[in-house]
PDB file of C-alpha atoms and ligand atoms in Angstrom:
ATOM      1  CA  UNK U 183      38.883-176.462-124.693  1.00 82.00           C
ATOM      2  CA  UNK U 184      41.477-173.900-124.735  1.00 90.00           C
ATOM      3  CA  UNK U 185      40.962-170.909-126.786  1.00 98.00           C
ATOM      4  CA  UNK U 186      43.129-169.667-129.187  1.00 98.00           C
ATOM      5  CA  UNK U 187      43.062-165.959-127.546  1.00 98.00           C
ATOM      6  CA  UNK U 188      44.413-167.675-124.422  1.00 98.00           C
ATOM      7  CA  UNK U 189      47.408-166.859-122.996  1.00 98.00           C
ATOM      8  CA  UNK U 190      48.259-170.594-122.019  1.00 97.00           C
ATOM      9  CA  UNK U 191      47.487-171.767-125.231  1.00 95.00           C
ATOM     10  CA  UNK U 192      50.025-169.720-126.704  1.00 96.00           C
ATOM     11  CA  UNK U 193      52.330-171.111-124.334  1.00 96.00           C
ATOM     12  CA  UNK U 194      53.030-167.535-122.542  1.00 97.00           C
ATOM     13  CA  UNK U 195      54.253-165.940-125.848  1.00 98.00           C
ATOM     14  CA  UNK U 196      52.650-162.624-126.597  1.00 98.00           C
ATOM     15  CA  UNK U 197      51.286-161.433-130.121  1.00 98.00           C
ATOM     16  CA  UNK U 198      53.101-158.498-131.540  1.00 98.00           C
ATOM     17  CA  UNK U 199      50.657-157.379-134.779  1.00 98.00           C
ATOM     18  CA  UNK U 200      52.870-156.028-137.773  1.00 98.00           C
ATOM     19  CA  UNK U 201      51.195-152.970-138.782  1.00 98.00           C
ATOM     20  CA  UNK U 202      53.930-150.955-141.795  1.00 96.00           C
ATOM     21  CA  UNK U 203      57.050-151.080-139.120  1.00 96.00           C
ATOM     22  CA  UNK U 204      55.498-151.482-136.268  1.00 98.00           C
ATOM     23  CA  UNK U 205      54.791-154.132-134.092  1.00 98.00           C
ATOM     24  CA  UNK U 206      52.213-153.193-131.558  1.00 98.00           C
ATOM     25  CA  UNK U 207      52.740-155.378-128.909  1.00 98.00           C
ATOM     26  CA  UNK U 208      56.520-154.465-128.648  1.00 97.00           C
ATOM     27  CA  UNK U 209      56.007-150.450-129.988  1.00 98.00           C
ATOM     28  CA  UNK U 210      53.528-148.429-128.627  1.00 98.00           C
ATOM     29  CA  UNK U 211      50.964-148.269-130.887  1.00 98.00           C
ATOM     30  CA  UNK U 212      49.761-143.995-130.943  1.00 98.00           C
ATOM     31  CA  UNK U 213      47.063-144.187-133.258  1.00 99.00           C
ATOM     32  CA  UNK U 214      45.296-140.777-134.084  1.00 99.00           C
ATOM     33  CA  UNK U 215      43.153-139.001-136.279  1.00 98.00           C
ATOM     34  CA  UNK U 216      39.413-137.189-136.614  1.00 98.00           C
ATOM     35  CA  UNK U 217      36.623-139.210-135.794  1.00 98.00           C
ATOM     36  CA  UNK U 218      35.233-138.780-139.327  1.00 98.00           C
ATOM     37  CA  UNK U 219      36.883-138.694-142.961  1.00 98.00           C
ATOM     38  CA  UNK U 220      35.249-135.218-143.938  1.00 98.00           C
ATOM     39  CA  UNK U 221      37.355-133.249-146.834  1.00 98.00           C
ATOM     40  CA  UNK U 222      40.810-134.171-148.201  1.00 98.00           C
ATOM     41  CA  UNK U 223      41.666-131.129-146.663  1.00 98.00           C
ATOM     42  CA  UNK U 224      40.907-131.784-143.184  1.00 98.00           C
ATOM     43  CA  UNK U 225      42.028-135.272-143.274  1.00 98.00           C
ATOM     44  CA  UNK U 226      45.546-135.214-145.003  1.00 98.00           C
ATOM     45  CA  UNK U 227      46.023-131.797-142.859  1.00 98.00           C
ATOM     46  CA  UNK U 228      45.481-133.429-139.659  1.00 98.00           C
ATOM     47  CA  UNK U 229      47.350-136.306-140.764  1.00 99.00           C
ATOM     48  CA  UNK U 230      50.576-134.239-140.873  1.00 98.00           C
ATOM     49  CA  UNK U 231      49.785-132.503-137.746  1.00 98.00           C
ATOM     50  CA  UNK U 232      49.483-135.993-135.734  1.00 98.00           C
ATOM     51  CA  UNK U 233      52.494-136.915-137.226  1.00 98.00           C
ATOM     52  CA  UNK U 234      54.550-134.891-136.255  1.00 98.00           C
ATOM     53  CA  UNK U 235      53.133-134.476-132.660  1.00 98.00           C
ATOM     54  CA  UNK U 236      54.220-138.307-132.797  1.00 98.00           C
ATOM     55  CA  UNK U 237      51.191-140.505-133.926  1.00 98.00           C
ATOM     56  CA  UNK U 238      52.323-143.665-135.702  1.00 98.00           C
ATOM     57  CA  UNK U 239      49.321-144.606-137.173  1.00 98.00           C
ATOM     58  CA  UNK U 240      46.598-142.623-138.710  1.00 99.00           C
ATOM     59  CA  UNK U 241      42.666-143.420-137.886  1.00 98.00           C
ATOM     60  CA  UNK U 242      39.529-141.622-139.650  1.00 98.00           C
ATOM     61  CA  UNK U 243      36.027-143.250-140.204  1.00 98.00           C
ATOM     62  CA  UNK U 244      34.964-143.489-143.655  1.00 98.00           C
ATOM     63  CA  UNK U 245      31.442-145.322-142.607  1.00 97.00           C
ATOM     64  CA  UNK U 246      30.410-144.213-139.193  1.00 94.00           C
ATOM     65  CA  UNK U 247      27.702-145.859-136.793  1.00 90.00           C
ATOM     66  CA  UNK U 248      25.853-143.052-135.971  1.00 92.00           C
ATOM     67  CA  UNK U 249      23.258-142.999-133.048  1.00 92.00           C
ATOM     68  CA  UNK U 250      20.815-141.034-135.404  1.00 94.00           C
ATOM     69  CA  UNK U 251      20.134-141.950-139.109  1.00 94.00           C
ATOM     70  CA  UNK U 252      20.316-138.579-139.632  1.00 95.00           C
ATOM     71  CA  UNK U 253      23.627-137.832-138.331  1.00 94.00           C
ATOM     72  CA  UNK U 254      26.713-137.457-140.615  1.00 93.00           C
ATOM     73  CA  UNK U 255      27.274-141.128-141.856  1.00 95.00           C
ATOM     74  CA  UNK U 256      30.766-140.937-143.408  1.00 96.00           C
ATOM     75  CA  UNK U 257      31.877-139.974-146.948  1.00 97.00           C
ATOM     76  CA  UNK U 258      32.236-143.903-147.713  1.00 96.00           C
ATOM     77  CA  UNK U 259      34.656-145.278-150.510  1.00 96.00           C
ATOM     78  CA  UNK U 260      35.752-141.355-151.028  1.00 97.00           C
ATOM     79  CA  UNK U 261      36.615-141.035-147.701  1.00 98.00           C
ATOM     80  CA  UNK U 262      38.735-144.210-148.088  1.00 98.00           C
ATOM     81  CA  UNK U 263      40.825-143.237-151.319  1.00 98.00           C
ATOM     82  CA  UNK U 264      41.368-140.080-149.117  1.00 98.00           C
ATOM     83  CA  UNK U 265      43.139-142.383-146.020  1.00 98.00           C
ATOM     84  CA  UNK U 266      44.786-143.729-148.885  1.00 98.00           C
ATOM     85  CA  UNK U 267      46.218-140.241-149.647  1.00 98.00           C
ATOM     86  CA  UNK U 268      46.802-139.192-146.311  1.00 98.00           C
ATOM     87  CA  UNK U 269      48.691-142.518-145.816  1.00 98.00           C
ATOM     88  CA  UNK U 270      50.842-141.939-149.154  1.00 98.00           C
ATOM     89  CA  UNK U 271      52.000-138.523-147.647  1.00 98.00           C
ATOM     90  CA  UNK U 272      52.413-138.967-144.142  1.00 98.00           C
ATOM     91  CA  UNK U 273      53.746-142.954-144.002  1.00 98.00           C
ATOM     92  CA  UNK U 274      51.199-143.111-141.339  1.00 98.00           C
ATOM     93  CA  UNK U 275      49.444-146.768-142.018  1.00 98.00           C
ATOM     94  CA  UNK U 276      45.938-146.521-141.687  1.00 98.00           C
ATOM     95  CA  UNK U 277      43.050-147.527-139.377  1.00 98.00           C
ATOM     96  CA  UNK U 278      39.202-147.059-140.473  1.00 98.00           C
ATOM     97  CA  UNK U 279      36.230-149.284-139.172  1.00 98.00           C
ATOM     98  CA  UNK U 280      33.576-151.490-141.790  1.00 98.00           C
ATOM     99  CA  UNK U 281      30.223-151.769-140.416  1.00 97.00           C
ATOM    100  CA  UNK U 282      29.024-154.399-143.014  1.00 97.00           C
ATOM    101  CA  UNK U 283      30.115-157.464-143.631  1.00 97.00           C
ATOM    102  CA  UNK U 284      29.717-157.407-147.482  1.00 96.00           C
ATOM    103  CA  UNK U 285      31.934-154.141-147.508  1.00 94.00           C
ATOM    104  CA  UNK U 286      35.195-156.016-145.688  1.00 97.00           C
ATOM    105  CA  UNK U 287      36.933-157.120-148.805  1.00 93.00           C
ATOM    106  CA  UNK U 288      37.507-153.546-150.742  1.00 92.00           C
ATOM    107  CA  UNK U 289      37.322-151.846-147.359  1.00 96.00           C
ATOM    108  CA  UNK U 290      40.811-154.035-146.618  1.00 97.00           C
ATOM    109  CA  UNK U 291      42.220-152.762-149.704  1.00 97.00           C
ATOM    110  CA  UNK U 292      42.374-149.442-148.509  1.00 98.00           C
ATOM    111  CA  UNK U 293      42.862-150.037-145.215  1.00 98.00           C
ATOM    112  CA  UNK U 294      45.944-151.339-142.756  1.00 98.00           C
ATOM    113  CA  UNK U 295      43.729-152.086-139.957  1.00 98.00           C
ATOM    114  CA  UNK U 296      39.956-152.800-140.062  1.00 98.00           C
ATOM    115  CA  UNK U 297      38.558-151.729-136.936  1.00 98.00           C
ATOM    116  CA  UNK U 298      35.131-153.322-135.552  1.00 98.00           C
ATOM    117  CA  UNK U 299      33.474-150.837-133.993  1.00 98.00           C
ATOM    118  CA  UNK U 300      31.814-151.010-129.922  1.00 98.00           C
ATOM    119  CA  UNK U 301      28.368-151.644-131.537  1.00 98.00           C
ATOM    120  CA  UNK U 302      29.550-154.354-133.644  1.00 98.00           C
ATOM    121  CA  UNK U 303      31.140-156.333-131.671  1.00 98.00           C
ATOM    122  CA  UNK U 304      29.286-159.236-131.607  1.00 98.00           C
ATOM    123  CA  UNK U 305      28.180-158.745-135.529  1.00 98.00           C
ATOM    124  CA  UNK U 306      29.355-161.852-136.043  1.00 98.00           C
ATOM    125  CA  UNK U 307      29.470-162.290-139.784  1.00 98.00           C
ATOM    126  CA  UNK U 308      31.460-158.726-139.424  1.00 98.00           C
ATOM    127  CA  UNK U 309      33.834-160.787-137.572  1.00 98.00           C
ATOM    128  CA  UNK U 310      34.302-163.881-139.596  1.00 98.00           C
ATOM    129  CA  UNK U 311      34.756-161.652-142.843  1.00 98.00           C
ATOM    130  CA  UNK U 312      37.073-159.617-141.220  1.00 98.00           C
ATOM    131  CA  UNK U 313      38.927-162.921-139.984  1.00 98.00           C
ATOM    132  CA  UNK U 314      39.168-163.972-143.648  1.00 97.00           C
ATOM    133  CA  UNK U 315      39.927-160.177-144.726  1.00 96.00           C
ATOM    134  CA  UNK U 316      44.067-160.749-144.391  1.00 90.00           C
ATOM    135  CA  UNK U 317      44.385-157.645-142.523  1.00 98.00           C
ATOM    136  CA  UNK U 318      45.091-157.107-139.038  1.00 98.00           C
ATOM    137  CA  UNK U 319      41.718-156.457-137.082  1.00 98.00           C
ATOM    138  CA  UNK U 320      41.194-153.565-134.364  1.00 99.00           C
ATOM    139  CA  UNK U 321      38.050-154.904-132.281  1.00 99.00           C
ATOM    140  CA  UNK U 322      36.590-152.791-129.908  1.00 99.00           C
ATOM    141  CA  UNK U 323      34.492-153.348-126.620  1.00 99.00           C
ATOM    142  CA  UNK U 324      30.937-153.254-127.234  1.00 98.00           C
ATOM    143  CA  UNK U 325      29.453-150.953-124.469  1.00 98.00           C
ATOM    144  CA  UNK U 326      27.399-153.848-122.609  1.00 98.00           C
ATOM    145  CA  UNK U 327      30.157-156.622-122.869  1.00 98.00           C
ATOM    146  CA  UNK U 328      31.705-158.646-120.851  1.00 98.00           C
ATOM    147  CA  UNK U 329      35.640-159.604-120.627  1.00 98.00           C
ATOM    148  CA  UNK U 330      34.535-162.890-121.561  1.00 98.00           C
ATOM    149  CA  UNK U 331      32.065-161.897-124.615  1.00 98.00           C
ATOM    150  CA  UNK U 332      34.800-159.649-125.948  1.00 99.00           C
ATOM    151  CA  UNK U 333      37.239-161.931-125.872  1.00 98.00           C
ATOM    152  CA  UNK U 334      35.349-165.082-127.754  1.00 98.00           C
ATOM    153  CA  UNK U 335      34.522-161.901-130.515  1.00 98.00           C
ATOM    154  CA  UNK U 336      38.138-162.158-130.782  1.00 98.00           C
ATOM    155  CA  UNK U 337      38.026-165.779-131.237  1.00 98.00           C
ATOM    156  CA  UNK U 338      35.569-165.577-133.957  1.00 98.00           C
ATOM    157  CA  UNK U 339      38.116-163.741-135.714  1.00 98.00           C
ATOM    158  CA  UNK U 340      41.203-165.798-135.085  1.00 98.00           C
ATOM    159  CA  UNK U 341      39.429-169.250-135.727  1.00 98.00           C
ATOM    160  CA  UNK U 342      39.125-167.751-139.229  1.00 98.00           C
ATOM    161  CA  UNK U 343      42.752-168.330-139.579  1.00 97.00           C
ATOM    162  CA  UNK U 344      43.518-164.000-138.726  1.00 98.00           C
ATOM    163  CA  UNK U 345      46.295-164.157-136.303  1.00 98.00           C
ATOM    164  CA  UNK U 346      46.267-160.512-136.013  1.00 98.00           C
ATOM    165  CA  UNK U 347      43.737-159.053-133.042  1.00 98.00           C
ATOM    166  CA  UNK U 348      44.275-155.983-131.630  1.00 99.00           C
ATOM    167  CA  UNK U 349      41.642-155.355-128.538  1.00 99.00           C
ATOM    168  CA  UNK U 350      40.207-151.906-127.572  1.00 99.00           C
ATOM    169  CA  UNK U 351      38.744-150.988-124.419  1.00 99.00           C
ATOM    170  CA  UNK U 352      36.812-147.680-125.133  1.00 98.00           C
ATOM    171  CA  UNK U 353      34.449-147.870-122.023  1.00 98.00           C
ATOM    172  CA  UNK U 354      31.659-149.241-121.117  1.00 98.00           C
ATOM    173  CA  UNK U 355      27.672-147.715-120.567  1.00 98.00           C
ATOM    174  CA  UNK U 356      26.691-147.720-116.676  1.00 98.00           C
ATOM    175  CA  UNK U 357      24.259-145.646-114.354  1.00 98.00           C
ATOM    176  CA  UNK U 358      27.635-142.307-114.711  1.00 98.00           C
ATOM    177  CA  UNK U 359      26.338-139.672-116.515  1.00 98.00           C
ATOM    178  CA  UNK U 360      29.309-137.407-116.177  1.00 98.00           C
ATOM    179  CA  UNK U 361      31.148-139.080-118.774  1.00 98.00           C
ATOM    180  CA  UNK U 362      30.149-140.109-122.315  1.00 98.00           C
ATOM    181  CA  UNK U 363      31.094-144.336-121.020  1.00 98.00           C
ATOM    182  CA  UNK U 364      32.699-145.810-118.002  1.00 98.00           C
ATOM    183  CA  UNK U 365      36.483-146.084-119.228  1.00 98.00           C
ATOM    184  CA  UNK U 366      37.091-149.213-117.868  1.00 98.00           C
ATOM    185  CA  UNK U 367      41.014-149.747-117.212  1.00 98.00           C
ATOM    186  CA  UNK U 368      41.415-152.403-115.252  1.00 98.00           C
ATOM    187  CA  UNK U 369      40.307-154.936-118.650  1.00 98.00           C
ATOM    188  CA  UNK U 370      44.250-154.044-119.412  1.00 98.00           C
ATOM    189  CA  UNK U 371      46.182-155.833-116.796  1.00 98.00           C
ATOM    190  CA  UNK U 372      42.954-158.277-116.733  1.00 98.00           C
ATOM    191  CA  UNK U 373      43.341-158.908-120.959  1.00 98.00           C
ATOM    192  CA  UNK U 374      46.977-159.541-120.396  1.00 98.00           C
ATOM    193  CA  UNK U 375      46.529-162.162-117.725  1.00 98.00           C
ATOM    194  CA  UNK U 376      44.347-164.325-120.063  1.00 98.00           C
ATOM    195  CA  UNK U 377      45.217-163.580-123.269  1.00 98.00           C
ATOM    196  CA  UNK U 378      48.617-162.937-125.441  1.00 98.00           C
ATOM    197  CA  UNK U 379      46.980-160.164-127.338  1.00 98.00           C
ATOM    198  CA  UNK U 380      47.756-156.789-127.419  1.00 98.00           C
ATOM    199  CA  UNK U 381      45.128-154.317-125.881  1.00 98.00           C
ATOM    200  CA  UNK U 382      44.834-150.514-126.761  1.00 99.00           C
ATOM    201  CA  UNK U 383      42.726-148.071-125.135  1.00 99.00           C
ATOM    202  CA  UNK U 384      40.575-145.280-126.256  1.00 99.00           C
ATOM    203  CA  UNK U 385      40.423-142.439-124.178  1.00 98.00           C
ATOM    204  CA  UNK U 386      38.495-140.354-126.602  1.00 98.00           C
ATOM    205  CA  UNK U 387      35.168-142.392-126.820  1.00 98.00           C
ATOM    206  CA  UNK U 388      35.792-143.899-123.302  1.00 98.00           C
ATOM    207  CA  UNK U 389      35.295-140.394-121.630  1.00 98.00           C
ATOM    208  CA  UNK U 390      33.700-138.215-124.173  1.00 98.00           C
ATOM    209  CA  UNK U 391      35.615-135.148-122.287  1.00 98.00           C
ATOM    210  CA  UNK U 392      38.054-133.326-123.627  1.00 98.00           C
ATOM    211  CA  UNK U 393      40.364-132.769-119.983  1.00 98.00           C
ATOM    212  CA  UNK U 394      40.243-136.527-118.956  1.00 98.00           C
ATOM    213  CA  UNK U 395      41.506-137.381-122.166  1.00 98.00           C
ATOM    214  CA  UNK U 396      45.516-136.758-120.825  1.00 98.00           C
ATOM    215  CA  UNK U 397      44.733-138.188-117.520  1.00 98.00           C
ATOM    216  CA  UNK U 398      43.580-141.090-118.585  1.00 98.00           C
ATOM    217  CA  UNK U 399      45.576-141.842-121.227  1.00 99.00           C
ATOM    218  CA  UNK U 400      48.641-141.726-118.741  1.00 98.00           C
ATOM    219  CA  UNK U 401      46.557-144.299-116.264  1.00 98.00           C
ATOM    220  CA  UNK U 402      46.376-146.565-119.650  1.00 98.00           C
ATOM    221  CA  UNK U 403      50.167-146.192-120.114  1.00 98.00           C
ATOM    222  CA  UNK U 404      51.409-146.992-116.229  1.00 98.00           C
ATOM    223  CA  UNK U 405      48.438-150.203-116.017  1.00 98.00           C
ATOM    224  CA  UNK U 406      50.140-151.714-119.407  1.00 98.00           C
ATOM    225  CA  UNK U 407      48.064-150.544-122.082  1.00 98.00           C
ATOM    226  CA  UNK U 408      50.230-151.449-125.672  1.00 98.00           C
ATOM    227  CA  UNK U 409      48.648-147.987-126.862  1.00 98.00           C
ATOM    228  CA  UNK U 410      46.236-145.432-127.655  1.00 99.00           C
ATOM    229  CA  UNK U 411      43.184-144.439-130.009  1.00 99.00           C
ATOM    230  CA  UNK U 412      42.463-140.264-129.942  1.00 98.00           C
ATOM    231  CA  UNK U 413      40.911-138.679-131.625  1.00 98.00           C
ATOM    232  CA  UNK U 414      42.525-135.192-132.954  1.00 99.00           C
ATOM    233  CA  UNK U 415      41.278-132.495-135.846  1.00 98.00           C
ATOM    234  CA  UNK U 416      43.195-129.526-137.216  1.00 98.00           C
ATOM    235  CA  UNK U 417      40.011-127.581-135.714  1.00 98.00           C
ATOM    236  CA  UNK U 418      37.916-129.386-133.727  1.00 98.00           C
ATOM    237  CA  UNK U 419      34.955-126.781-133.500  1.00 98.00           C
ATOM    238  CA  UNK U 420      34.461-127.541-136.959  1.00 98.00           C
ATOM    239  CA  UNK U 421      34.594-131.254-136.609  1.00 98.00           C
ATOM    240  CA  UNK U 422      31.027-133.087-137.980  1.00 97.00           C
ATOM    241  CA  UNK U 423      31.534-135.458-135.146  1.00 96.00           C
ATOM    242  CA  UNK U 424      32.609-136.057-131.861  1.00 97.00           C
ATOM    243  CA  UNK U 425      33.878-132.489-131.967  1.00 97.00           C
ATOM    244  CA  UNK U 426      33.561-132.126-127.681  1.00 96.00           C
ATOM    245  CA  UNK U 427      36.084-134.944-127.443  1.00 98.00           C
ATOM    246  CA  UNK U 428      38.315-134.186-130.023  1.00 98.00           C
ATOM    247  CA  UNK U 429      41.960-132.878-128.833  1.00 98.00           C
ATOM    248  CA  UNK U 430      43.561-129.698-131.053  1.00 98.00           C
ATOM    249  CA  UNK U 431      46.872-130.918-132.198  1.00 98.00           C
ATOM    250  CA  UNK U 432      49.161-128.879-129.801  1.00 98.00           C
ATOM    251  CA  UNK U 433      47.259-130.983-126.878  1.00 98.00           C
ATOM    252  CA  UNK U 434      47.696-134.006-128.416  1.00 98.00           C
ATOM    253  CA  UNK U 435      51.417-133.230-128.384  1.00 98.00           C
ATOM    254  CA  UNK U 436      51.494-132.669-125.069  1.00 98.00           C
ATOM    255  CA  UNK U 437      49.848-136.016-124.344  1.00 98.00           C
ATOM    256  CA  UNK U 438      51.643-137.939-126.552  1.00 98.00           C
ATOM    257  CA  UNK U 439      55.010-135.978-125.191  1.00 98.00           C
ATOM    258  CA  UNK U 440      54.145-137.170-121.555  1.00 98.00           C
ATOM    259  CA  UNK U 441      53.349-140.699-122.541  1.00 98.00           C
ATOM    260  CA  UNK U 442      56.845-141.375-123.856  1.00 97.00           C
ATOM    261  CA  UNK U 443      58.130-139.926-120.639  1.00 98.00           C
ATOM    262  CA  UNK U 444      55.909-141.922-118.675  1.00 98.00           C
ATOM    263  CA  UNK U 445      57.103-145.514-120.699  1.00 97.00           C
ATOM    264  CA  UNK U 446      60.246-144.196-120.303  1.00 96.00           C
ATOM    265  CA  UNK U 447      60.211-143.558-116.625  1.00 97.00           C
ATOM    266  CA  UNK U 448      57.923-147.500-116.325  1.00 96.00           C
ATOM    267  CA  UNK U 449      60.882-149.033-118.152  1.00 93.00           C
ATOM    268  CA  UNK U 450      63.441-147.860-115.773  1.00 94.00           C
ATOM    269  CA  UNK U 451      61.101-149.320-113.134  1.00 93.00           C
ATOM    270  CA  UNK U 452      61.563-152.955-114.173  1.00 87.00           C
ATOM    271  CA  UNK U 453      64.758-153.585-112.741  1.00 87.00           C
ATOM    272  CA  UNK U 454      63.070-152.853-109.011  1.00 88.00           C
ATOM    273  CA  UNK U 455      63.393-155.995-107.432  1.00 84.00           C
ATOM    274  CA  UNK U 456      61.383-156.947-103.485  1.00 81.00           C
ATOM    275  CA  UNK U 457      63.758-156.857-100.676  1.00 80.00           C
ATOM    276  CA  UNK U 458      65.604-160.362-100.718  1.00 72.00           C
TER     277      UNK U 458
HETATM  278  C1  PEP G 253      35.262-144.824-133.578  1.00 63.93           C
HETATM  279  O1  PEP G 253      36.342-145.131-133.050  1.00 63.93           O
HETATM  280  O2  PEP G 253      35.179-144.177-134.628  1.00 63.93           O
HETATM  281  C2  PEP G 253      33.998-145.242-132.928  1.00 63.93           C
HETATM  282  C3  PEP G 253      32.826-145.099-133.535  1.00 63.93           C
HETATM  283  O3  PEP G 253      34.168-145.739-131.675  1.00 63.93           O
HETATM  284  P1  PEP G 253      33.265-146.796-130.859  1.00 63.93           P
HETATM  285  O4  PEP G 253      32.939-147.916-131.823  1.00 63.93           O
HETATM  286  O5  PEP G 253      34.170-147.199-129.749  1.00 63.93           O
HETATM  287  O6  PEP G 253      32.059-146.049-130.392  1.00 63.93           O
HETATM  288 MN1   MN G 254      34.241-140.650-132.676  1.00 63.93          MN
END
């Protein structure tokens, strides 16, 4: 049976997901924020700052899936009306994860994209509520997956009727210690060869270090990737977590600066043809 993710059952037509006014798939998708919701203050603040270093979507976690129970676990529905705010000021359309299933249907209220996190990814009543939710879903790679587990997560969610997948690769755990995960690029090209859906990559989480961030984020860009997930504070020493992987917003300028140039320069590639 073909599945619906499939590339050939779509008859070679890509998904583009309307997110506000954009359509990732067709517009690069630069979606940025802090790791956590913390304070209206640090999240409407760095809101504006993303913005205008060229972010067109806003991310934040309001309910985090921390390692430790002890960890900061996210302000919860505050930390959601505060997206809310950030969105009404900056434009930016939103994108926080759910953990639970039974929190989908208000957390899509406040949300424009419900992201699944890495160690939810095969929660599979997560992903048939968030296939009924309306709202376009965000589902990342769970650290131990395979291409093909990820991408049947996805069809849990579109044989809910939820057209609207986005897939993240945000690396993967093997024997590397020098990074936080294995960032594993080549799923790009590989995603778009099987499936029509559009595939963003987190640099952030898939490294865990601060000065691959920019390098990698520019190998995402020239192997296809239809954007980015980084995270960014107004001042990330402060930051209650992720704080070692989270870019200051000049740097993310500078990134996002040099990925434009880069799809720029890729675009003006395409009319290369092979010697006849
Ligand atoms: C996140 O993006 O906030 C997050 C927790 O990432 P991941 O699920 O990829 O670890
Ligand atoms: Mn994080």
């Amino acid at each position: 049976m073909n599945k619906l993710y499939s590339l050939e059952q779509n008859q070679g037509r890509r998904t583009t997901v309307l997110v506000g006014r954009i359509a990732i798939g067709q517009d690069f998708a630069l979606i940025a924020g802090p790791c956590s919701v913390e304070s209206e203050k640090q999240t409407i603040l760095t809101a504006h700052l993303v913005k205008e270093a060229g972010a067109n979507l806003l991310r934040g976690g309001a309910f985090k899936p921390r390692t430790s129970p002890y960890a900061f676990q996210g302000l919860g529905l505050k930390g959601l009306k505060i997206l809310a705010k950030a969105r009404e000021e900056t434009g930016l359309p939103v994108v926080t994860e759910a953990i639970d299933p039974r929190d989908v249907g208000w957390v899509s209220e406040y949300a424009d994209v419900l992201q699944v996190g890495a160690r939810n990814m095969q929660n599979f009543s997560l992903l048939k509520e968030t296939g009924k939710a309306g709202k376009p879903v965000l589902l990342k790679r769970g650290m131990t997956s395979t291409l093909d587990e990820w991408l049947n997560c996805a069809e849990y969610i579109l044989a809910e009727g939820n057209p609207n997948v986005i897939l993240c690769e945000r690396g993967i755990r093997t024997f590397e210690t020098h990074t936080r995960n294995t960032l594993d690029l080549s799923m790009v090209p590989a995603v778009k060869e099987i499936s029509h859906l559009p595939v963003v990559v987190d640099p952030s989480h898939g490294t865990g270090r601060l000065s691959l961030i920019e390098p990698m984020s520019l190998a995402a860009v020239a192997g296809g990737a239809d954007g980015l997930m980084i995270e960014v504070h107004y001042n990330p020493p402060e930051a209650l977590s992720d704080k070692d992987q989270t870019l200051w917003p000049e740097q993310f300028g500078r990134l996002a600066r040099k990925v434009l140039a880069l799809r720029q320069f890729l675009g003006s590639l395409e009319n290369i043809h092979a010697p006849a």
